[in-house]
Amino acid sequence: MLRDCESFFFHSGNETGMVWHQTKRNDHGIPAKFASSKVVTSFLNQHDLWFGSCLVSKTTGMSSIEKKVRDDTAESETVLFAEETEAFALVKYIGQEGVDYDVPLKRLRSIFDKYLECPSLLDSVLEALTKRLAETAQNDLRTDQQDNYRTMRYALSALYALAKVRGRKIIQRFLPHAVDDVEPIWKALQQVLRWQAVKSDEVAPSKGPPIWESIYMLWNWMGVLSLVPFDCDILADKSLVQALMNSGKTSLQEAGPIRDAAATCLASWMSRPDLEAVEIPDFVRWSTDVIEAYSRQRSNVNLFRTLGVLQTCCAALKLSSVSRKRLLFHFQALWDPLLDLSQTIRDDFSLQKLLIKWWSRMSCAHLPPRVATWRYQRGKRSLLNNVRPIASAHDSTLLTSSLAHDEIEKDSIFLVPDEVEDALGRILEGLGHLSTIVRWSAAKGVGRVTERLPELCGEDVLDAVLEFFDDEENDRLWHGGCLALAELARRGLLLPARLGEVIPQVIRAIQFDLQSNHSSVGAHVRDAGCYTYWAFARAYSPEVMKPYLSSLSKAIVLTSLFDREVNCRRAASAAFQEAVGRQGAANFPNGIAILTVADYFSLGNRRHAYTSLAFQIAKMDGYTRPLIRHLQMVKLFHWDITIRKLSAETLGIMSAIDRDYVMLDVLPFLLEKSLDVKNLRIRHGATLGVAESLLGLSKTKAHEGLPEAILVDITLLVDEIEKKRLYRGRGGEIMRSAVCRLIECIAIAKLPLSVQEQVRLLDSIDASIPHPSESIQDNACCALQVLLVSYFPVGVNGPSQRLQRRIVDKFVNIISNETNPAATRGYVKAIGYLPAKLLAPNRSVLAGIIDCLRKAARYDSLVGGESDAESRRNSLQSLSSIASEVGIVDVSRQSENPQVSLGRNLLDTVFDCFFLGLEDYSIDRRGDVGSWSRVASMDAMVELLTKVAAIPNPTLFDQSVPYRVVSSIVKQLSEKIDSVRQKAGDCLTRVMLLSSIAVFVPCRAEIVEALGIEDENDHNWSDASFTFPRVVKLLSLNIEKGEDQRCGALYYTSVLSGLIVSAGGLTESVNKEASFVLIEFAKQCQGTRELEKLATCLMDLFEEHVGKGRFVLPLLKTLEKMLAYRVFDTLLLDPQTSHFATRCMDCLVREERSCRDVPRLLQLTKVIVALLPGVPDAVEHRGVALLCKLTSHPFPRVRSHTAEQFYLVLLENQGFGSSSNPKVLEIILTTPWGSELDNLFLSDKTKEVAEHLAVLRELEDLCTR
């Protein structure tokens, strides 16, 4: 109950929700997420509350629950603010001298920020915290070192952090406010204002918290001091007030919160009885000049100053204790300038909001300062009375006595000033403003002004508000109107006699949804409608509301379950909960049960609300048909296709509750709407509704009782849709999907169909399979599978030749020969959905299908002469589906059943397809599309390996498959794409935990330990910083254990190749992590044979992939990083391991000879430069010769980059050709390598450089090969 009771507290979405949030918090204190048996204590101490089935009341004795929570009161005080001790210690630390305050201040801010969502939890210590921080600031003010105010600034910054969380008005209450504080606080404020104005490090402090936080808190502090009752003449500084007013006027032009604090402070000071006669007229004259200046010339400075002026005036009208006549005398001078201003500005919402507030407060000043006696007064309100089955006579009299018209004192008739009528007209216009904040301010203004009007005028205001609901297209008027109605009801200004006119409008607002192209507007209106209902539930007695509760409750429950927006669902639930609590559970059948089911958290998930919560509530009396009817008439035709699908699904679920209504009313209606030619939404939703309703009825066999006419209409519906060509034009795709779903549901229900009708449905599916839309293909394949199972039986001898040709042979032929990629994708997918009776009537058919898919799954396969990633992915998925469908069986033990399964040979073929799919690294304009095949292969091989593991005969499959699977997945786990790593990690976890396969996986225990996959707990494998440090441990597996050198080498190569791709990738976070773990591993290998093994494997990979840019470019980047960190220096300098440098140079030469890719050539140059220092002379000569060759490369960018790198390496390596270095450097510097010059000229320059460096022979050797 308590969790639900605070729905509005967490309400989000717009400003209405924010105010709603504040209202509930002020009334009820602690929100749900912090509620426990201890935390709720203070709530129960202040309010009467029903809690489940137990009544708790401080007037009727204590229940066991109340006694329990009261006993925990003392302990709950500490639970509310868990960091209390630490916070006070930090505050004390800030008051000490000679220490650094930055760290404690930062920690204090983080503690306070934790309570932003529920600041009332700080209330128990708020006063003590505020006073200690204020005392710390005061102590600093009283010292002689007032040039810096260091301690004060930190203390005020902490106070600001506290005010940000709890609100400045609450913090102000606890600030010290003695007369002696006025001048020190003012002096400090002057100092920090000077710092802000100068903005120079020589004058203002350069370290510490922002100065503006101190200014903000000091203005708030000065505002509190203005309330101290003393005569300003006793101040030593006679000019203090005037200086304060001048400084305040300057601060009014600030754009931030300083303006708010300064405006409140100025309003409070100039409203003092001893200052108002002088200061208010002076401020009004200055304000008039500011407003007129802004009207003449718009600028940001003038705008902020104008906002500050209006804030100050509104605050003065609110806070001043001066008589309203004197206020009117002072502020009337601003009426005309503001009237002119309001007519010229329309685009500044903040200014419009303040103008609305100004009109409302000035109107109140024009009217008698009293609350209207004609307003509705409900009397004492107790939640306890509303949960009793029968209220006592005394309570009933108490609640209804306010309705006695003859006991209400009549207002004296008085003339409403013209200014009030003019202002009220502008306030009502504000209810339709573009901005929500303006509309909300206008709604409060309407309530504030109406509260002082005569009853007749109040009725006129209500009539004006109700006129807003006549415009069906203006959502702003509806929103503003709902807010205004709520305000009128809250203040008792909406009399019960008018509820009959108002309630229908509220119901319409709760369900308001105005379509606009491909979206809609109205969520804010529905939210405001729920708020209005909430306000009504609180404002009126159960006797007044009882005639309207039935219709209101149904509307609000529908919104709580079926609204598209989560904030509206939660708002409706909170409003219904308030109504049940305030109006009495007896007035709401199953009200408490509904609240228990549909609470704040459960309504957060839209699918759950539709398919689960709605079903539970539909089973309650009185809600079944309203829910079904709302789905049938409204939600099935919603503009959002997702809502239409959910509504159809929910309708199918509810069909089991009221079968007769669905069969006799819903289905005929939807069948008619399914053929609507004009409206796509209607025919799509209706078609889905028919399909899902039929499916729901079939689950209870109720469809067998359908009237013959309806059965005929359903079976002919697909033909009718096709005859009317409803697949064509805009929206044809979604109609195809809906028809496929309809066919699927017909097949699941097994409606009686003739052979001709069965074939027509199969033809319809056949037409959708080759559609370019993947979703349509998916729906068509699902329908195909169910249709074949339900209507196309297979005898003992297998399928007929006609059926075999119609399905299997046709699909295989299209996959093998089709040039249309969409058709190939569709039929490759569809063949995986065929039932086993068609896939495997004999071994040759099954082998033919697998061979067809094997060819289509190869990464070099073509469709219409082009590569198609979707076809390859679908082929792999279909192979997995076929293996699952036909099963795995030992051929030697297979029975005479004509349906066969996968044997050893076919099983090996399927696994080979998956291993080949993991080598798909195809790239197109969409990126690494080959990753789709890799992900599908990992999923498929794990599924197949799981099935193999369940077979008692281990000879059915090649025993090398498990560790090949593991090494392949480990490679994907080491690579650069986050989603692929996540899938690889999940698949590897599943494989490692297969106990029957464990014996075939070498080093399984070590792999499990290294990766930390002892159980199936979810790991974030997509996070490189989590995955790579674990994966790199696998490089040590066979070194430590050496159980199987071949398997160990396979793991080693897989991990290293994957990390190389990641370290050389483009994603910075991934390549940093991969580079770091590789370099750290190489450093740990120093002085051992493991380093030589790492280098050897690196060179093996280089030699294997020479000319393959996908792998070579990241390998070159990785190699450059490792050489730069000098991890291979011991190998390069040791004559016994110098073959590493030789192999590396050979690979670089081979790569340069075959490469025409500029990025690879540039990276190759960097690797040569990084490799040259410390290598044997022969390798060095070849490297320099290769650089010389690259300086005459056909690509200018390669030439210029090589020349730059060449120059740097010659500068660093003075020992190489030292006598010729100056000449070589001069040639390199003076030759324009990047320009488009004659190739012969560049070739001559290259030879000249090579000749000086004595590598001409090596250069000629490189050029002739």
Tab-separated table of C-alpha atoms in Angstrom, residues 779-1000:
chain	number	residue	atom	x	y	z
A	779	ASN	CA	6.051	-13.997	-40.092
A	780	ALA	CA	5.661	-15.939	-43.322
A	781	CYS	CA	8.070	-18.637	-42.155
A	782	CYS	CA	6.256	-19.045	-38.845
A	783	ALA	CA	2.961	-19.364	-40.680
A	784	LEU	CA	4.463	-21.848	-43.142
A	785	GLN	CA	5.691	-24.145	-40.394
A	786	VAL	CA	2.340	-24.321	-38.605
A	787	LEU	CA	0.365	-24.639	-41.854
A	788	LEU	CA	2.446	-27.602	-43.053
A	789	VAL	CA	2.156	-29.365	-39.727
A	790	SER	CA	-1.622	-28.831	-39.458
A	791	TYR	CA	-2.880	-29.380	-43.000
A	792	PHE	CA	-0.335	-31.317	-45.064
A	793	PRO	CA	-0.053	-34.822	-43.605
A	794	VAL	CA	2.744	-37.218	-44.577
A	795	GLY	CA	2.111	-40.924	-44.831
A	796	VAL	CA	4.273	-43.868	-43.849
A	797	ASN	CA	6.132	-43.699	-47.138
A	798	GLY	CA	6.950	-40.028	-46.757
A	799	PRO	CA	5.477	-36.966	-48.497
A	800	SER	CA	3.884	-37.231	-51.886
A	801	GLN	CA	5.949	-36.291	-54.904
A	802	ARG	CA	3.667	-33.328	-55.543
A	803	LEU	CA	4.197	-31.978	-52.020
A	804	GLN	CA	7.932	-32.664	-52.248
A	805	ARG	CA	8.182	-30.732	-55.512
A	806	ARG	CA	5.911	-27.968	-54.244
A	807	ILE	CA	7.935	-27.323	-51.091
A	808	VAL	CA	11.397	-28.836	-50.782
A	809	ASP	CA	12.479	-29.074	-54.413
A	810	LYS	CA	11.169	-25.588	-55.131
A	811	PHE	CA	12.975	-24.057	-52.148
A	812	VAL	CA	16.273	-25.802	-52.957
A	813	ASN	CA	16.075	-24.770	-56.586
A	814	ILE	CA	15.432	-21.097	-55.699
A	815	ILE	CA	18.277	-21.060	-53.189
A	816	SER	CA	20.670	-22.539	-55.758
A	817	ASN	CA	19.690	-20.450	-58.774
A	818	GLU	CA	17.852	-17.293	-57.668
A	819	THR	CA	19.545	-13.989	-58.490
A	820	ASN	CA	17.230	-11.880	-56.354
A	821	PRO	CA	18.855	-11.467	-52.899
A	822	ALA	CA	15.501	-10.945	-51.131
A	823	ALA	CA	14.101	-14.201	-52.518
A	824	THR	CA	17.239	-16.120	-51.593
A	825	ARG	CA	17.170	-14.744	-48.050
A	826	GLY	CA	13.511	-15.639	-47.641
A	827	TYR	CA	13.702	-19.208	-48.923
A	828	VAL	CA	16.957	-19.917	-47.097
A	829	LYS	CA	15.178	-18.860	-43.922
A	830	ALA	CA	11.984	-20.729	-44.809
A	831	ILE	CA	13.708	-24.058	-45.387
A	832	GLY	CA	14.807	-23.998	-41.765
A	833	TYR	CA	11.152	-23.830	-40.667
A	834	LEU	CA	10.069	-26.957	-42.561
A	835	PRO	CA	8.917	-29.872	-40.410
A	836	ALA	CA	11.061	-32.996	-40.161
A	837	LYS	CA	8.622	-34.994	-42.275
A	838	LEU	CA	9.570	-32.867	-45.291
A	839	LEU	CA	13.216	-32.248	-44.421
A	840	ALA	CA	14.238	-35.832	-43.885
A	841	PRO	CA	11.934	-38.365	-45.563
A	842	ASN	CA	15.133	-40.141	-46.627
A	843	ARG	CA	18.872	-39.601	-46.389
A	844	SER	CA	19.342	-38.240	-49.901
A	845	VAL	CA	16.782	-35.449	-49.416
A	846	LEU	CA	18.327	-34.403	-46.102
A	847	ALA	CA	21.833	-34.520	-47.571
A	848	GLY	CA	20.694	-32.437	-50.550
A	849	ILE	CA	19.190	-29.775	-48.326
A	850	ILE	CA	22.296	-29.585	-46.136
A	851	ASP	CA	24.562	-29.398	-49.166
A	852	CYS	CA	22.443	-26.600	-50.615
A	853	LEU	CA	22.644	-24.612	-47.371
A	854	ARG	CA	26.360	-25.372	-47.022
A	855	LYS	CA	27.054	-23.705	-50.355
A	856	ALA	CA	24.845	-20.742	-49.506
A	857	ALA	CA	26.558	-20.285	-46.133
A	858	ARG	CA	30.115	-20.000	-47.498
A	859	TYR	CA	31.626	-16.558	-47.021
A	860	ASP	CA	32.586	-16.499	-50.722
A	861	SER	CA	29.100	-17.417	-51.965
A	862	LEU	CA	27.357	-15.006	-54.335
A	863	VAL	CA	23.725	-14.168	-55.002
A	864	GLY	CA	23.178	-12.574	-58.368
A	865	GLY	CA	26.905	-12.017	-58.691
A	866	GLU	CA	27.161	-10.153	-55.391
A	867	SER	CA	27.904	-11.085	-51.802
A	868	ASP	CA	24.841	-11.217	-49.548
A	869	ALA	CA	25.426	-11.317	-45.791
A	870	GLU	CA	21.789	-11.929	-44.870
A	871	SER	CA	21.614	-15.073	-47.020
A	872	ARG	CA	24.726	-16.489	-45.382
A	873	ARG	CA	23.444	-15.713	-41.889
A	874	ASN	CA	20.021	-17.227	-42.654
A	875	SER	CA	21.679	-20.339	-44.063
A	876	LEU	CA	23.605	-20.910	-40.865
A	877	GLN	CA	20.498	-20.358	-38.763
A	878	SER	CA	18.538	-22.781	-40.942
A	879	LEU	CA	21.243	-25.428	-40.596
A	880	SER	CA	20.945	-25.112	-36.839
A	881	SER	CA	17.143	-25.329	-37.017
A	882	ILE	CA	17.291	-28.407	-39.249
A	883	ALA	CA	19.728	-30.140	-36.901
A	884	SER	CA	17.367	-29.450	-34.005
A	885	GLU	CA	14.316	-30.540	-35.973
A	886	VAL	CA	15.568	-33.840	-37.388
A	887	GLY	CA	17.759	-34.728	-34.396
A	888	ILE	CA	20.960	-36.757	-34.158
A	889	VAL	CA	20.968	-40.522	-34.295
A	890	ASP	CA	23.509	-43.263	-34.803
A	891	VAL	CA	22.950	-44.638	-38.327
A	892	SER	CA	23.778	-48.169	-37.263
A	893	ARG	CA	20.987	-48.092	-34.697
A	894	GLN	CA	18.361	-46.213	-36.674
A	895	SER	CA	15.022	-47.994	-36.959
A	896	GLU	CA	13.003	-48.540	-40.084
A	897	ASN	CA	11.233	-45.229	-39.603
A	898	PRO	CA	11.399	-43.480	-42.996
A	899	GLN	CA	12.261	-40.193	-41.279
A	900	VAL	CA	16.035	-39.987	-40.850
A	901	SER	CA	18.320	-37.928	-38.660
A	902	LEU	CA	21.815	-36.536	-38.787
A	903	GLY	CA	24.525	-39.177	-38.804
A	904	ARG	CA	28.298	-38.886	-38.392
A	905	ASN	CA	29.031	-37.608	-41.895
A	906	LEU	CA	26.241	-35.041	-42.031
A	907	LEU	CA	27.064	-33.941	-38.497
A	908	ASP	CA	30.675	-33.276	-39.484
A	909	THR	CA	29.465	-31.371	-42.543
A	910	VAL	CA	27.222	-29.167	-40.451
A	911	PHE	CA	30.008	-28.422	-37.965
A	912	ASP	CA	32.348	-27.580	-40.857
A	913	CYS	CA	29.773	-25.066	-42.095
A	914	PHE	CA	29.717	-23.394	-38.709
A	915	PHE	CA	33.504	-23.268	-38.480
A	916	LEU	CA	33.591	-21.736	-41.935
A	917	GLY	CA	30.944	-19.217	-40.883
A	918	LEU	CA	33.293	-18.042	-38.128
A	919	GLU	CA	35.771	-17.024	-40.833
A	920	ASP	CA	33.264	-14.631	-42.415
A	921	TYR	CA	34.697	-11.130	-42.070
A	922	SER	CA	32.838	-9.578	-44.998
A	923	ILE	CA	32.504	-5.803	-44.990
A	924	ASP	CA	30.179	-3.551	-46.925
A	925	ARG	CA	28.833	-0.034	-46.498
A	926	ARG	CA	27.002	-1.163	-43.349
A	927	GLY	CA	30.225	-2.263	-41.687
A	928	ASP	CA	31.295	-5.720	-40.547
A	929	VAL	CA	28.279	-7.630	-41.840
A	930	GLY	CA	30.223	-10.861	-41.520
A	931	SER	CA	29.715	-10.567	-37.761
A	932	TRP	CA	26.107	-11.646	-38.336
A	933	SER	CA	27.353	-14.990	-39.648
A	934	ARG	CA	29.889	-15.326	-36.850
A	935	VAL	CA	27.248	-14.735	-34.189
A	936	ALA	CA	24.870	-17.186	-35.903
A	937	SER	CA	27.653	-19.784	-36.140
A	938	MET	CA	28.528	-19.519	-32.449
A	939	ASP	CA	24.891	-19.885	-31.432
A	940	ALA	CA	24.375	-22.782	-33.816
A	941	MET	CA	27.469	-24.781	-32.871
A	942	VAL	CA	26.740	-24.447	-29.158
A	943	GLU	CA	23.148	-25.611	-29.699
A	944	LEU	CA	24.350	-28.548	-31.771
A	945	LEU	CA	27.104	-29.412	-29.311
A	946	THR	CA	24.528	-29.413	-26.523
A	947	LYS	CA	22.462	-31.971	-28.440
A	948	VAL	CA	25.554	-34.058	-29.184
A	949	ALA	CA	26.448	-34.026	-25.498
A	950	ALA	CA	23.141	-35.723	-24.705
A	951	ILE	CA	23.961	-38.718	-26.931
A	952	PRO	CA	25.359	-41.726	-25.056
A	953	ASN	CA	27.571	-42.757	-28.003
A	954	PRO	CA	30.655	-40.465	-28.045
A	955	THR	CA	31.883	-41.873	-31.376
A	956	LEU	CA	29.067	-40.122	-33.218
A	957	PHE	CA	31.156	-37.029	-33.752
A	958	ASP	CA	34.779	-36.083	-34.314
A	959	GLN	CA	36.288	-35.693	-30.866
A	960	SER	CA	38.360	-32.745	-32.057
A	961	VAL	CA	35.164	-30.725	-32.509
A	962	PRO	CA	34.777	-29.569	-28.884
A	963	TYR	CA	38.202	-27.980	-28.589
A	964	ARG	CA	37.900	-26.536	-32.105
A	965	VAL	CA	34.631	-24.992	-30.983
A	966	VAL	CA	36.278	-23.597	-27.863
A	967	SER	CA	39.258	-22.157	-29.731
A	968	SER	CA	36.996	-20.585	-32.362
A	969	ILE	CA	34.811	-18.953	-29.720
A	970	VAL	CA	37.867	-17.782	-27.784
A	971	LYS	CA	39.064	-16.001	-30.897
A	972	GLN	CA	35.758	-14.151	-31.175
A	973	LEU	CA	35.969	-13.362	-27.462
A	974	SER	CA	39.280	-11.592	-28.139
A	975	GLU	CA	38.105	-9.477	-31.044
A	976	LYS	CA	36.968	-5.879	-31.313
A	977	ILE	CA	33.171	-5.847	-31.686
A	978	ASP	CA	31.418	-5.578	-28.320
A	979	SER	CA	28.269	-7.488	-29.269
A	980	VAL	CA	30.291	-10.355	-30.755
A	981	ARG	CA	32.385	-10.585	-27.593
A	982	GLN	CA	29.235	-10.709	-25.480
A	983	LYS	CA	27.787	-13.524	-27.572
A	984	ALA	CA	31.123	-15.388	-27.556
A	985	GLY	CA	31.392	-15.136	-23.781
A	986	ASP	CA	27.850	-16.443	-23.281
A	987	CYS	CA	28.411	-19.326	-25.714
A	988	LEU	CA	31.757	-20.244	-24.168
A	989	THR	CA	30.174	-20.353	-20.727
A	990	ARG	CA	27.529	-22.772	-21.955
A	991	VAL	CA	30.121	-25.043	-23.587
A	992	MET	CA	32.413	-25.094	-20.565
A	993	LEU	CA	29.552	-26.134	-18.310
A	994	LEU	CA	28.591	-29.166	-20.444
A	995	SER	CA	29.880	-31.984	-18.256
A	996	SER	CA	29.716	-34.652	-20.974
A	997	ILE	CA	31.882	-32.564	-23.299
A	998	ALA	CA	34.419	-31.561	-20.645
A	999	VAL	CA	36.584	-34.625	-21.260
A	1000	PHE	CA	37.147	-33.547	-24.875
